[in-house]
CSV table of C-alpha atoms in Angstrom, one decimal:
chain,number,residue,atom,x,y,z
B,1,UNK,CA,108.0,108.7,70.6
B,2,UNK,CA,106.6,111.7,72.5
B,3,UNK,CA,104.9,111.7,75.9
B,4,UNK,CA,101.3,113.1,76.2
B,5,UNK,CA,102.7,116.5,76.8
B,6,UNK,CA,104.7,116.6,73.6
B,7,UNK,CA,108.2,116.1,75.0
B,8,UNK,CA,110.3,113.3,73.5
B,9,UNK,CA,110.1,110.1,75.6
B,10,UNK,CA,113.6,109.0,76.8
B,11,UNK,CA,114.9,105.8,75.4
B,12,UNK,CA,116.0,102.9,77.7
B,13,UNK,CA,114.6,101.8,81.1
B,14,UNK,CA,117.1,103.8,83.2
B,15,UNK,CA,116.4,107.0,81.3
B,16,UNK,CA,112.7,106.5,81.7
B,17,UNK,CA,113.0,105.9,85.4
B,18,UNK,CA,115.0,109.2,85.7
B,19,UNK,CA,112.0,110.9,83.9
B,20,UNK,CA,109.7,110.0,86.8
B,21,UNK,CA,107.4,112.9,87.8
B,22,UNK,CA,105.4,113.6,90.9
B,23,UNK,CA,102.3,112.5,88.9
B,24,UNK,CA,103.8,109.0,88.5
B,25,UNK,CA,104.4,108.7,92.2
B,26,UNK,CA,100.9,109.8,93.0
B,27,UNK,CA,99.5,107.2,90.6
B,28,UNK,CA,101.7,104.5,92.2
B,29,UNK,CA,100.7,105.5,95.7
B,30,UNK,CA,97.0,105.5,94.8
B,31,UNK,CA,97.2,101.9,93.4
B,32,UNK,CA,99.2,100.7,96.4
B,33,UNK,CA,96.7,102.1,98.9
B,34,UNK,CA,93.8,100.5,96.9
B,35,UNK,CA,95.6,97.2,97.3
B,36,UNK,CA,96.8,97.5,100.9
B,37,UNK,CA,93.9,99.1,102.8
B,38,UNK,CA,91.2,96.4,102.0
B,39,UNK,CA,93.8,93.6,102.7
B,40,UNK,CA,94.7,95.2,106.0
B,41,UNK,CA,91.0,95.3,107.0
B,42,UNK,CA,90.7,91.6,106.2
B,43,UNK,CA,93.7,90.8,108.2
B,44,UNK,CA,92.3,92.7,111.2
B,45,UNK,CA,89.0,90.8,110.8
B,46,UNK,CA,90.8,87.5,110.4
B,47,UNK,CA,89.3,86.9,107.0
B,48,UNK,CA,92.4,86.6,104.9
B,49,UNK,CA,90.6,83.9,102.9
B,50,UNK,CA,88.8,86.7,101.1
B,51,UNK,CA,92.0,88.4,100.1
B,52,UNK,CA,91.7,87.6,96.4
B,53,UNK,CA,88.3,89.3,96.1
B,54,UNK,CA,89.5,92.4,97.7
B,55,UNK,CA,92.6,92.5,95.6
B,56,UNK,CA,90.7,92.1,92.3
B,57,UNK,CA,88.2,94.8,93.3
B,58,UNK,CA,91.1,97.1,94.3
B,59,UNK,CA,92.6,96.8,90.8
B,60,UNK,CA,90.0,99.4,89.8
B,61,UNK,CA,92.5,102.0,90.9
B,62,UNK,CA,95.0,100.9,88.2
B,63,UNK,CA,92.9,102.6,85.6
B,64,UNK,CA,92.4,106.3,84.8
B,65,UNK,CA,96.1,107.1,85.0
B,66,UNK,CA,96.9,110.7,84.3
B,67,UNK,CA,93.4,111.4,82.9
B,68,UNK,CA,91.3,114.5,83.5
B,69,UNK,CA,88.6,113.7,86.0
B,70,UNK,CA,85.7,114.0,83.5
B,71,UNK,CA,87.4,111.4,81.4
B,72,UNK,CA,88.5,109.4,84.4
B,73,UNK,CA,84.9,109.1,85.7
B,74,UNK,CA,84.1,107.2,82.5
B,75,UNK,CA,87.1,105.0,82.3
B,76,UNK,CA,87.5,104.1,86.0
B,77,UNK,CA,83.7,103.4,86.3
B,78,UNK,CA,83.9,101.1,83.3
B,79,UNK,CA,87.0,99.3,84.6
B,80,UNK,CA,85.4,98.8,88.0
B,81,UNK,CA,82.3,97.4,86.5
B,82,UNK,CA,84.3,95.1,84.3
B,83,UNK,CA,86.2,93.8,87.4
B,84,UNK,CA,83.0,93.2,89.3
B,85,UNK,CA,81.4,91.4,86.4
B,86,UNK,CA,84.5,89.2,86.1
B,87,UNK,CA,84.6,88.5,89.9
B,88,UNK,CA,80.8,87.8,89.9
B,89,UNK,CA,81.1,85.4,87.0
B,90,UNK,CA,84.0,83.6,88.7
B,91,UNK,CA,82.0,83.2,92.0
B,92,UNK,CA,79.0,82.0,90.1
B,93,UNK,CA,81.1,79.4,88.2
B,94,UNK,CA,82.4,78.2,91.5
B,95,UNK,CA,79.0,78.0,93.2
B,96,UNK,CA,77.6,76.0,90.2
B,97,UNK,CA,80.7,73.9,90.0
B,98,UNK,CA,80.5,74.6,86.3
B,99,UNK,CA,82.2,72.1,83.9
B,100,UNK,CA,85.3,73.1,82.0
B,101,UNK,CA,83.4,73.8,78.8
B,102,UNK,CA,81.2,76.3,80.5
B,103,UNK,CA,84.1,78.0,82.2
B,104,UNK,CA,85.9,78.3,78.8
B,105,UNK,CA,82.8,79.9,77.3
B,106,UNK,CA,82.5,82.4,80.1
B,107,UNK,CA,86.3,83.2,79.8
B,108,UNK,CA,85.9,83.8,76.1
B,109,UNK,CA,82.9,86.1,76.7
B,110,UNK,CA,84.7,88.1,79.4
B,111,UNK,CA,87.7,88.5,77.0
B,112,UNK,CA,85.5,89.7,74.2
B,113,UNK,CA,83.4,92.1,76.3
B,114,UNK,CA,86.4,93.7,77.9
B,115,UNK,CA,88.5,94.2,74.8
B,116,UNK,CA,85.6,95.6,72.7
B,117,UNK,CA,84.2,97.6,75.6
B,118,UNK,CA,87.5,99.1,76.7
B,119,UNK,CA,88.5,100.0,73.2
B,120,UNK,CA,85.1,101.7,72.7
B,121,UNK,CA,85.3,103.7,76.0
B,122,UNK,CA,89.0,104.5,75.8
B,123,UNK,CA,89.9,102.6,78.9
B,124,UNK,CA,93.7,102.1,79.4
B,125,UNK,CA,95.1,99.5,79.7
B,126,UNK,CA,92.7,98.1,77.1
B,127,UNK,CA,93.7,94.4,77.5
B,128,UNK,CA,91.7,91.8,79.4
B,129,UNK,CA,94.5,90.7,81.8
B,130,UNK,CA,93.0,91.9,85.1
B,131,UNK,CA,89.5,90.6,84.3
B,132,UNK,CA,90.8,87.3,83.1
B,133,UNK,CA,92.9,86.9,86.3
B,134,UNK,CA,89.8,87.8,88.4
B,135,UNK,CA,87.3,85.4,86.7
B,136,UNK,CA,89.7,82.4,86.8
B,137,UNK,CA,91.0,82.8,90.3
B,138,UNK,CA,87.5,83.4,91.7
B,139,UNK,CA,86.2,80.4,89.8
B,140,UNK,CA,89.0,78.3,91.3
B,141,UNK,CA,88.2,79.3,94.9
B,142,UNK,CA,85.7,77.0,96.7
B,143,UNK,CA,82.6,78.8,97.8
B,144,UNK,CA,80.6,77.7,100.8
B,145,UNK,CA,76.8,77.7,100.7
B,146,UNK,CA,75.6,81.3,101.1
B,147,UNK,CA,79.0,82.9,101.1
B,148,UNK,CA,79.0,84.0,97.5
B,149,UNK,CA,77.3,87.3,98.2
B,150,UNK,CA,79.8,88.0,101.0
B,151,UNK,CA,82.7,87.4,98.7
B,152,UNK,CA,81.1,89.7,96.0
B,153,UNK,CA,80.4,92.3,98.7
B,154,UNK,CA,84.1,92.4,99.7
B,155,UNK,CA,85.1,92.8,96.0
B,156,UNK,CA,82.5,95.6,95.6
B,157,UNK,CA,83.6,97.4,98.7
B,158,UNK,CA,87.3,97.2,97.5
B,159,UNK,CA,86.3,98.5,94.1
B,160,UNK,CA,84.3,101.4,95.5
B,161,UNK,CA,87.3,102.3,97.7
B,162,UNK,CA,89.6,102.2,94.7
B,163,UNK,CA,87.1,104.3,92.7
B,164,UNK,CA,87.0,106.9,95.4
B,165,UNK,CA,90.8,107.0,95.5
B,166,UNK,CA,91.0,107.4,91.7
B,167,UNK,CA,88.6,110.3,91.9
B,168,UNK,CA,89.8,111.8,95.2
B,169,UNK,CA,91.6,114.8,93.6
B,170,UNK,CA,88.4,116.1,92.0
B,171,UNK,CA,87.1,117.9,95.0
B,172,UNK,CA,90.4,119.4,95.8
B,173,UNK,CA,90.7,120.8,92.3
B,174,UNK,CA,87.2,122.1,92.5
B,175,UNK,CA,88.0,123.9,95.8
B,176,UNK,CA,91.2,125.4,94.3
B,177,UNK,CA,89.3,126.8,91.3
B,178,UNK,CA,91.5,129.5,89.7
B,179,UNK,CA,94.6,128.3,91.5
B,180,UNK,CA,94.3,124.7,90.2
B,181,UNK,CA,97.0,125.0,87.6
B,182,UNK,CA,99.5,126.5,90.1
B,183,UNK,CA,98.8,123.9,92.8
B,184,UNK,CA,98.1,120.7,91.0
B,185,UNK,CA,99.9,118.7,88.3
B,186,UNK,CA,98.5,118.6,84.8
B,187,UNK,CA,96.5,115.6,83.6
B,188,UNK,CA,97.5,115.2,80.0
B,189,UNK,CA,96.3,111.8,78.9
B,190,UNK,CA,93.5,111.7,76.3
B,191,UNK,CA,91.1,108.8,76.3
B,192,UNK,CA,88.5,109.5,73.6
B,193,UNK,CA,85.4,107.4,73.1
B,194,UNK,CA,85.6,105.4,69.9
B,195,UNK,CA,82.0,104.6,69.1
B,196,UNK,CA,83.0,102.5,66.1
B,197,UNK,CA,85.7,100.5,67.7
B,198,UNK,CA,83.6,97.4,67.2
B,199,UNK,CA,84.1,97.9,63.4
B,200,UNK,CA,87.9,98.0,63.7
B,201,UNK,CA,89.3,94.6,62.5
B,202,UNK,CA,92.4,95.2,64.7
B,203,UNK,CA,90.1,95.0,67.8
B,204,UNK,CA,88.6,91.7,66.6
B,205,UNK,CA,92.1,90.3,65.7
B,206,UNK,CA,93.1,91.1,69.3
B,207,UNK,CA,89.9,89.3,70.6
B,208,UNK,CA,90.7,86.2,68.5
B,209,UNK,CA,94.4,86.2,69.6
B,210,UNK,CA,93.4,86.4,73.3
B,211,UNK,CA,90.6,83.9,73.2
B,212,UNK,CA,92.6,81.3,71.2
B,213,UNK,CA,95.8,81.7,73.3
B,214,UNK,CA,93.9,81.7,76.6
B,215,UNK,CA,91.9,78.5,75.7
B,216,UNK,CA,95.0,76.8,74.3
B,217,UNK,CA,97.0,77.7,77.4
B,218,UNK,CA,94.4,76.5,79.8
B,219,UNK,CA,93.9,73.3,77.8
B,220,UNK,CA,97.6,72.6,77.7
B,221,UNK,CA,97.9,73.1,81.4
B,222,UNK,CA,95.0,70.7,82.1
B,223,UNK,CA,96.5,68.0,79.8
B,224,UNK,CA,99.8,68.4,81.6
B,225,UNK,CA,98.0,67.9,84.9
B,226,UNK,CA,99.4,71.2,86.4
B,227,UNK,CA,97.8,72.3,89.7
B,228,UNK,CA,97.0,75.9,88.8
B,229,UNK,CA,95.9,76.0,85.1
B,230,UNK,CA,94.8,79.6,85.4
B,231,UNK,CA,98.4,80.7,85.6
B,232,UNK,CA,99.0,79.5,82.0
B,233,UNK,CA,96.0,81.5,80.8
B,234,UNK,CA,97.1,84.7,82.7
B,235,UNK,CA,100.6,84.3,81.3
B,236,UNK,CA,99.3,84.0,77.7
B,237,UNK,CA,97.0,87.1,78.0
B,238,UNK,CA,99.9,89.1,79.6
B,239,UNK,CA,102.2,88.5,76.7
B,240,UNK,CA,99.7,89.5,73.9
B,241,UNK,CA,99.8,93.2,73.1
B,242,UNK,CA,96.6,95.3,73.1
B,243,UNK,CA,94.6,96.0,70.0
B,244,UNK,CA,96.1,98.6,67.6
B,245,UNK,CA,99.6,98.0,69.1
B,246,UNK,CA,102.5,96.6,67.1
B,247,UNK,CA,102.9,92.8,67.2
B,248,UNK,CA,106.6,92.7,68.0
B,249,UNK,CA,108.5,89.7,69.3
B,250,UNK,CA,110.7,92.0,71.4
B,251,UNK,CA,107.6,93.1,73.3
B,252,UNK,CA,106.5,89.5,73.9
B,253,UNK,CA,110.0,88.4,75.1
B,254,UNK,CA,110.1,91.4,77.5
B,255,UNK,CA,106.9,90.0,79.1
B,256,UNK,CA,108.2,86.4,79.3
B,257,UNK,CA,111.5,87.4,80.9
B,258,UNK,CA,109.8,89.8,83.3
B,259,UNK,CA,107.4,87.1,84.5
B,260,UNK,CA,110.2,84.6,84.9
B,261,UNK,CA,112.3,87.0,87.0
B,262,UNK,CA,109.2,87.8,89.0
B,263,UNK,CA,108.7,84.2,89.9
B,264,UNK,CA,112.3,84.1,91.3
B,265,UNK,CA,111.6,87.2,93.4
B,266,UNK,CA,108.3,85.7,94.7
B,267,UNK,CA,110.3,82.6,95.8
B,268,UNK,CA,112.7,84.8,97.8
B,269,UNK,CA,109.8,86.6,99.5
B,270,UNK,CA,107.6,83.6,100.2
B,271,UNK,CA,110.3,81.0,101.1
B,272,UNK,CA,110.8,82.2,104.7
B,273,UNK,CA,107.0,82.0,105.3
B,274,UNK,CA,106.7,85.6,106.4
B,275,UNK,CA,103.8,86.8,108.6
B,276,UNK,CA,100.6,88.0,106.9
B,277,UNK,CA,101.4,91.6,107.6
B,278,UNK,CA,104.7,91.3,105.7
B,279,UNK,CA,102.9,89.9,102.7
B,280,UNK,CA,100.4,92.8,102.7
B,281,UNK,CA,103.3,95.3,102.8
B,282,UNK,CA,105.0,93.3,99.9
B,283,UNK,CA,101.8,93.5,97.9
B,284,UNK,CA,101.7,97.3,98.4
B,285,UNK,CA,105.3,97.8,97.4
B,286,UNK,CA,104.9,95.6,94.3
B,287,UNK,CA,101.7,97.4,93.3
B,288,UNK,CA,103.5,100.8,93.7
B,289,UNK,CA,106.5,99.6,91.7
B,290,UNK,CA,104.4,98.0,89.0
B,291,UNK,CA,102.5,101.3,88.4
B,292,UNK,CA,105.7,103.3,88.2
B,293,UNK,CA,107.1,101.0,85.6
B,294,UNK,CA,104.1,99.9,83.6
B,295,UNK,CA,104.1,102.9,81.3
B,296,UNK,CA,107.8,102.8,80.8
B,297,UNK,CA,108.8,99.1,80.4
B,298,UNK,CA,106.1,96.4,80.8
B,299,UNK,CA,108.7,93.6,81.2
B,300,UNK,CA,110.2,95.4,84.2
B,301,UNK,CA,106.7,96.0,85.6
B,302,UNK,CA,106.0,92.2,85.4
B,303,UNK,CA,108.9,91.6,87.7
B,304,UNK,CA,106.7,93.2,90.4
B,305,UNK,CA,103.3,92.1,89.0
B,306,UNK,CA,104.2,88.4,89.3
B,307,UNK,CA,105.2,88.4,93.0
B,308,UNK,CA,102.1,90.6,93.7
B,309,UNK,CA,99.9,88.0,92.1
B,310,UNK,CA,101.6,85.1,93.8
B,311,UNK,CA,101.4,86.8,97.2
B,312,UNK,CA,97.7,87.4,96.8
B,313,UNK,CA,97.1,83.8,95.7
B,314,UNK,CA,99.2,82.5,98.6
B,315,UNK,CA,97.2,84.7,101.1
B,316,UNK,CA,93.8,83.5,99.7
B,317,UNK,CA,94.7,79.8,99.4
B,318,UNK,CA,98.0,78.8,101.0
B,319,UNK,CA,99.8,76.2,98.9
B,320,UNK,CA,103.2,74.5,99.5
B,321,UNK,CA,105.7,76.9,98.1
B,322,UNK,CA,107.6,74.5,95.8
B,323,UNK,CA,104.2,73.5,94.2
B,324,UNK,CA,103.1,77.1,93.8
B,325,UNK,CA,106.4,78.3,92.3
B,326,UNK,CA,106.8,75.2,90.2
B,327,UNK,CA,103.3,75.5,88.8
B,328,UNK,CA,103.9,79.2,88.1
B,329,UNK,CA,107.2,78.6,86.2
B,330,UNK,CA,105.9,75.7,84.1
B,331,UNK,CA,102.7,77.5,83.3
B,332,UNK,CA,104.5,80.7,82.5
B,333,UNK,CA,106.5,78.9,79.9
B,334,UNK,CA,103.4,77.1,78.5
B,335,UNK,CA,101.3,80.3,78.4
B,336,UNK,CA,104.0,82.5,77.1
B,337,UNK,CA,105.0,80.1,74.3
B,338,UNK,CA,101.4,79.9,73.1
B,339,UNK,CA,101.1,83.7,73.3
B,340,UNK,CA,104.3,84.2,71.2
B,341,UNK,CA,102.8,81.8,68.7
B,342,UNK,CA,99.7,84.0,68.6
B,343,UNK,CA,101.8,87.1,68.1
B,344,UNK,CA,103.6,85.4,65.2
B,345,UNK,CA,100.4,84.2,63.7
B,346,UNK,CA,98.9,87.8,63.9
B,347,UNK,CA,102.0,89.2,62.2
B,348,UNK,CA,101.7,86.7,59.4
B,349,UNK,CA,98.0,87.3,59.1
B,350,UNK,CA,98.4,91.1,58.7
B,351,UNK,CA,101.0,90.5,56.1
B,352,UNK,CA,98.5,88.6,53.9
B,353,UNK,CA,95.4,90.5,55.0
B,354,UNK,CA,96.5,94.1,55.6
B,355,UNK,CA,94.6,96.0,58.3
B,356,UNK,CA,92.8,99.2,57.2
B,357,UNK,CA,94.7,102.4,57.8
B,358,UNK,CA,94.3,104.1,61.2
B,359,UNK,CA,91.6,106.8,61.5
B,360,UNK,CA,90.8,109.4,64.1
B,361,UNK,CA,88.3,107.1,65.7
B,362,UNK,CA,90.6,104.0,65.6
B,363,UNK,CA,94.2,105.2,65.7
B,364,UNK,CA,97.3,103.1,66.0
B,365,UNK,CA,99.2,103.0,69.2
B,366,UNK,CA,102.9,102.4,69.9
B,367,UNK,CA,104.1,99.7,72.3
B,368,UNK,CA,105.3,102.3,74.7
B,369,UNK,CA,101.9,104.0,75.0
B,370,UNK,CA,100.0,101.1,76.6
B,371,UNK,CA,101.1,98.0,78.5
C-alpha cells in the first residue's frame, strides 16, 4: 500500500508511528484546538451542560485532512453541514419528545444522507459515525422550553470555529505565493467528486449495513434495559467499514478491541472525579492522539476516541461512573457483535452477488486508506 505521495506505507503500528510527519502533527493540533477551545469557553461561562453540542460541532475539524484548500473547502463545509443537520435533528427529537419509532426513522435518514452525500462529495472519513453520535446524544439530552436555539447556536459557533481552523492555512499560503512550496508542507490527498456514487451498489450495501446494524443494536439495548442505548448504536457504526472498503473481520476486531481498551482508560481517568478543566485537557489530548492514529490503525485510534466520547458525555450529563462504564462495556459488546454479524453478512452477500468492478468514479479503497 502506498501513501498519497507514492511512498510505500510502513507495515505495523510502530512503524507507522515512526513515519509521522509534521503534517500529521498539524492535523492533530487543529482537531484538538477545535475540541478544547469551545469547551474552555463553556467552562468559563459555567455552561458545561452545553458541552456535547460544542463537541459535536467541533468535530468539523476532523475532516479535510491533508487536502488542498480548494478541495477542503468543499469537504469540510459538507462535513460541518452534516454535523449541524444531525445536531439540529437530535435537538428537535428531544424538544418533541419523539417516540422511538420516529427517532429510528430519523437515524436511518441521517445514516443514508451522510453515506451517500459523503461518497458523492469525496468527504473522508465517509462513514456516518460522527453524525450518528451527534443525533443520538442530542436526542437524549433534555431540552428546556426555548433553549433549543441556544444549544444549536453553541454547536454552530463551534462548527464555524472548527471550519476556520481547518481553512486557516489558506491565507498564509496565499501570502507566501511563490515561496509556498518552500515554506509549507504539501497537501497530497485527493478527494474527487463522484457524481454517480448514488449508482454504486457498494454505497447502498454500506447504507443497509449501517442502518440494519444501528437499529438492531439500539433495539437490543432497549430490550436489555441498558441506560444509554445510543452507545450500542455508536459501537455498531464504528465497527462497520466504509463503502468501497474491504469487509474484513480483522478490521472489525481491531475496532472492538480498541473500544474495549478505551473504556478501561476512561475508567482510570474518570474514577478520581477530576475537575472540569482536567477533563477538558484530557479531551484535547485524546482528540490529538486519535487524529494521529486514525489514518494508521483505527483500532488504536479508538483507544483514545472512546475516553474522549465518555468524557464529553460525562461533562454534559454527569452519571455515576460504574453505571456509565458498565453501560458502555455492555453496549460495546452488543453493538460490536451485531456489527461483526453485518460484516459477515456483507461478505457472504458479495460472494453470491458480486459487486461491479471499480471505476474511476467509484474506485475501491483499502482498509488503510480510510477509517
